[in-house]
Coordinates of C-alpha atoms in Angstrom, one line a residue:
M1 CA 100.4 89.5 189.3
T2 CA 101.0 91.9 186.4
I3 CA 99.0 91.2 183.3
T4 CA 100.4 92.3 179.9
Y5 CA 99.6 91.9 176.3
N6 CA 102.8 90.2 175.6
Q7 CA 102.1 87.4 178.0
Y8 CA 98.3 87.3 177.2
P9 CA 97.9 88.4 173.5
L10 CA 94.4 87.2 173.3
L11 CA 93.1 89.8 175.6
S12 CA 93.8 92.4 172.9
Y13 CA 91.0 90.7 170.8
T14 CA 88.3 90.8 173.4
S15 CA 88.1 94.6 173.3
Y16 CA 88.3 97.6 171.0
S17 CA 89.6 99.9 173.8
P18 CA 93.4 99.3 173.6
K19 CA 95.1 101.7 171.0
D20 CA 97.4 99.2 169.5
I21 CA 95.3 96.2 168.8
P22 CA 96.7 94.2 165.8
K23 CA 94.3 94.3 162.9
E24 CA 94.7 90.6 162.5
L25 CA 95.7 88.2 165.4
F26 CA 98.0 85.6 164.4
I27 CA 97.2 82.3 165.9
G28 CA 99.7 79.3 165.9
A29 CA 99.3 75.7 166.6
V30 CA 101.2 73.1 168.6
N31 CA 101.9 70.8 165.6
S32 CA 100.8 70.4 161.9
R33 CA 98.1 68.0 162.7
T34 CA 96.5 70.7 164.8
I35 CA 96.8 73.2 161.9
Q36 CA 94.8 70.8 159.6
E37 CA 92.2 70.4 162.3
I38 CA 91.8 74.1 162.6
L39 CA 91.4 74.7 159.1
A40 CA 88.8 72.0 158.8
H41 CA 86.8 72.8 161.9
K42 CA 83.6 74.9 161.1
G43 CA 83.0 75.8 164.8
Y44 CA 86.5 77.2 165.2
A45 CA 86.1 79.2 162.0
H46 CA 83.2 80.8 163.3
F47 CA 84.6 81.5 166.8
F48 CA 86.4 84.7 166.4
P49 CA 83.8 86.3 164.1
L50 CA 81.3 85.5 166.9
I51 CA 83.3 87.4 169.3
V52 CA 83.6 90.4 166.9
N53 CA 79.7 90.2 166.6
L54 CA 79.2 90.6 170.3
Q55 CA 81.6 93.4 170.5
R56 CA 79.5 95.3 167.8
N57 CA 76.4 94.6 169.8
T58 CA 78.0 96.4 172.8
F59 CA 78.8 93.2 174.9
Q60 CA 81.7 93.8 177.3
P61 CA 84.2 91.1 178.0
S62 CA 84.4 89.4 181.3
N63 CA 88.0 88.5 182.0
Y64 CA 89.3 86.6 185.0
F65 CA 92.8 85.5 186.3
L66 CA 93.1 82.5 188.5
S67 CA 96.2 81.3 190.4
Q68 CA 97.5 77.8 190.3
N69 CA 95.8 77.1 193.7
I70 CA 92.5 78.3 192.6
Q71 CA 92.9 76.3 189.4
N72 CA 93.7 73.1 191.5
L73 CA 90.7 73.8 193.6
L74 CA 88.3 73.8 190.7
L75 CA 89.9 70.9 189.0
N76 CA 90.3 68.5 191.9
E77 CA 87.8 69.3 194.7
E78 CA 84.4 68.0 194.1
K79 CA 82.6 70.3 196.5
S80 CA 84.2 73.4 194.8
R81 CA 83.3 72.1 191.4
F82 CA 79.6 71.3 192.4
Y83 CA 79.3 74.8 194.0
S84 CA 80.6 76.4 190.7
L85 CA 78.4 74.5 188.5
R86 CA 75.4 75.4 190.5
E87 CA 76.2 79.2 190.5
F88 CA 76.8 79.0 186.8
S89 CA 73.4 77.5 186.1
K90 CA 71.8 80.7 187.8
K91 CA 73.2 83.0 185.4
S92 CA 72.0 82.6 181.7
D93 CA 73.1 86.0 180.0
T94 CA 75.5 86.1 177.1
R95 CA 79.2 86.7 178.0
Y96 CA 82.5 86.3 176.6
G97 CA 86.2 86.9 177.5
C98 CA 89.4 85.5 178.7
I99 CA 90.2 83.1 181.6
L100 CA 93.9 83.9 182.4
M101 CA 96.1 81.4 184.2
E102 CA 99.8 81.4 185.2
N103 CA 102.6 81.0 182.6
G104 CA 100.6 82.6 179.8
Y105 CA 97.8 80.0 179.5
T106 CA 94.4 81.4 178.3
C107 CA 90.8 80.1 177.9
L108 CA 89.0 82.3 175.4
Y109 CA 85.3 81.6 175.8
V110 CA 82.0 82.5 174.5
Y111 CA 78.7 81.8 176.2
L112 CA 75.4 82.5 174.4
S113 CA 72.0 82.6 176.1
K114 CA 69.3 80.7 174.2
K115 CA 68.0 84.0 172.5
D116 CA 71.5 85.0 171.1
A117 CA 72.4 81.4 170.4
L118 CA 69.3 81.1 168.1
R119 CA 70.0 84.5 166.6
L120 CA 73.8 84.1 166.0
K121 CA 74.3 80.1 165.7
R122 CA 70.7 79.0 164.6
I123 CA 70.5 76.6 167.5
S124 CA 67.7 76.4 170.1
D125 CA 69.8 75.8 173.3
S126 CA 72.5 77.8 175.1
Y127 CA 75.9 77.6 173.4
I128 CA 79.4 77.6 174.8
G129 CA 82.7 77.6 173.1
V130 CA 86.1 77.4 174.6
G131 CA 89.7 77.9 173.0
Y132 CA 92.7 76.8 175.1
Y133 CA 96.0 78.7 174.3
K134 CA 99.5 79.2 175.4
K135 CA 100.0 82.9 174.5
N136 CA 98.9 82.9 170.8
I137 CA 99.3 79.1 170.4
L138 CA 96.1 77.0 170.1
I139 CA 96.3 74.0 172.2
G140 CA 92.7 72.8 172.1
F141 CA 89.1 73.9 171.2
E142 CA 85.6 72.6 171.9
E143 CA 82.0 73.7 171.8
G144 CA 78.7 72.4 173.1
V145 CA 75.1 73.3 174.0
I146 CA 73.5 73.3 177.4
N147 CA 70.0 71.8 177.4
N148 CA 68.5 72.2 180.9
D149 CA 71.2 70.7 183.2
S150 CA 72.9 68.6 180.3
L151 CA 76.1 69.7 178.7
I152 CA 76.3 68.3 175.2
L153 CA 79.3 68.1 173.0
Q154 CA 78.9 69.4 169.4
E155 CA 81.1 68.3 166.6
N156 CA 84.6 66.8 167.5
G157 CA 86.9 69.3 169.1
I158 CA 90.5 69.9 168.7
Y159 CA 92.5 68.1 171.4
P160 CA 96.1 67.3 172.4
E161 CA 96.6 63.7 173.3
E162 CA 96.3 64.2 177.0
A163 CA 92.9 65.9 176.9
N164 CA 89.5 64.3 177.2
W165 CA 86.1 65.3 175.8
L166 CA 84.4 68.1 177.8
D167 CA 87.5 69.0 179.6
Y168 CA 87.6 72.6 178.3
L169 CA 84.0 73.2 178.5
T170 CA 83.5 72.0 182.1
F171 CA 86.6 73.8 183.3
C172 CA 85.3 77.0 181.7
I173 CA 82.0 76.5 183.2
S174 CA 83.5 75.9 186.7
V175 CA 85.5 79.0 186.6
L176 CA 82.7 81.3 185.5
G177 CA 80.4 79.9 188.1
Y178 CA 83.0 80.3 190.8
A179 CA 83.6 83.8 189.7
V180 CA 80.0 84.9 190.4
N181 CA 80.7 85.4 194.2
N182 CA 84.5 85.0 194.5
S183 CA 86.3 87.6 192.4
Y184 CA 87.5 91.2 192.7
L185 CA 88.7 93.7 190.3
M186 CA 92.5 93.7 189.8
D187 CA 94.4 97.0 189.9
S188 CA 97.9 95.7 189.1
H189 CA 98.1 95.1 185.3
E190 CA 99.3 96.8 182.1
V191 CA 96.3 96.2 179.8
D192 CA 93.2 98.3 179.3
E193 CA 90.6 95.7 179.8
K194 CA 89.1 94.9 183.4
I195 CA 90.6 91.8 184.9
F196 CA 88.9 90.1 187.8
M197 CA 91.0 87.9 190.2
L198 CA 89.4 84.7 191.7
K199 CA 89.8 84.5 195.5
K200 CA 89.6 81.5 197.7
N201 CA 86.1 80.8 199.3
D202 CA 86.9 79.7 202.8
L203 CA 83.3 78.4 203.2
L204 CA 84.2 75.5 200.8
H205 CA 87.0 74.1 202.9

């Protein structure tokens, strides 16, 4: 699988290393209703500035690519999902980056530890925000806080009709948890950022 900025333009926003990063990333929407929701959503308005803040504080992006098979595994198999959520709970460090999927789909995520969430968001629990895109077209967005083992949705997200509350957050958490012990560095891509490929864990089958 070859990764390019043309197919995954949001990658260029997660790092200052590429030479040709656009000064301003154009984000489109699937329809006019979504555009109005974007303009009115305080959390989304703060989402990209939050990433810039992390970059300036020397945080490095953690980017992952998962095949359709791994995506189906995390969405549909309870054993894999439980394992992933357990592994995610063991890591509380701040991180951000892109989860890349086939056909140009991308989840752009930010996870803040309690310390950084208090500093950057003025909240006392860990924070997670996820935007779901097709190339540079926003499909959905939601954000929440993690209090002990509970994931609590913050203000209403931005959703297409077929999505449910917490879909984006739980999927992102599952991917990040699964990636802890089931990923390797890709060497076949055309971008400057490091990309990790998620691999199948045979012990879960």
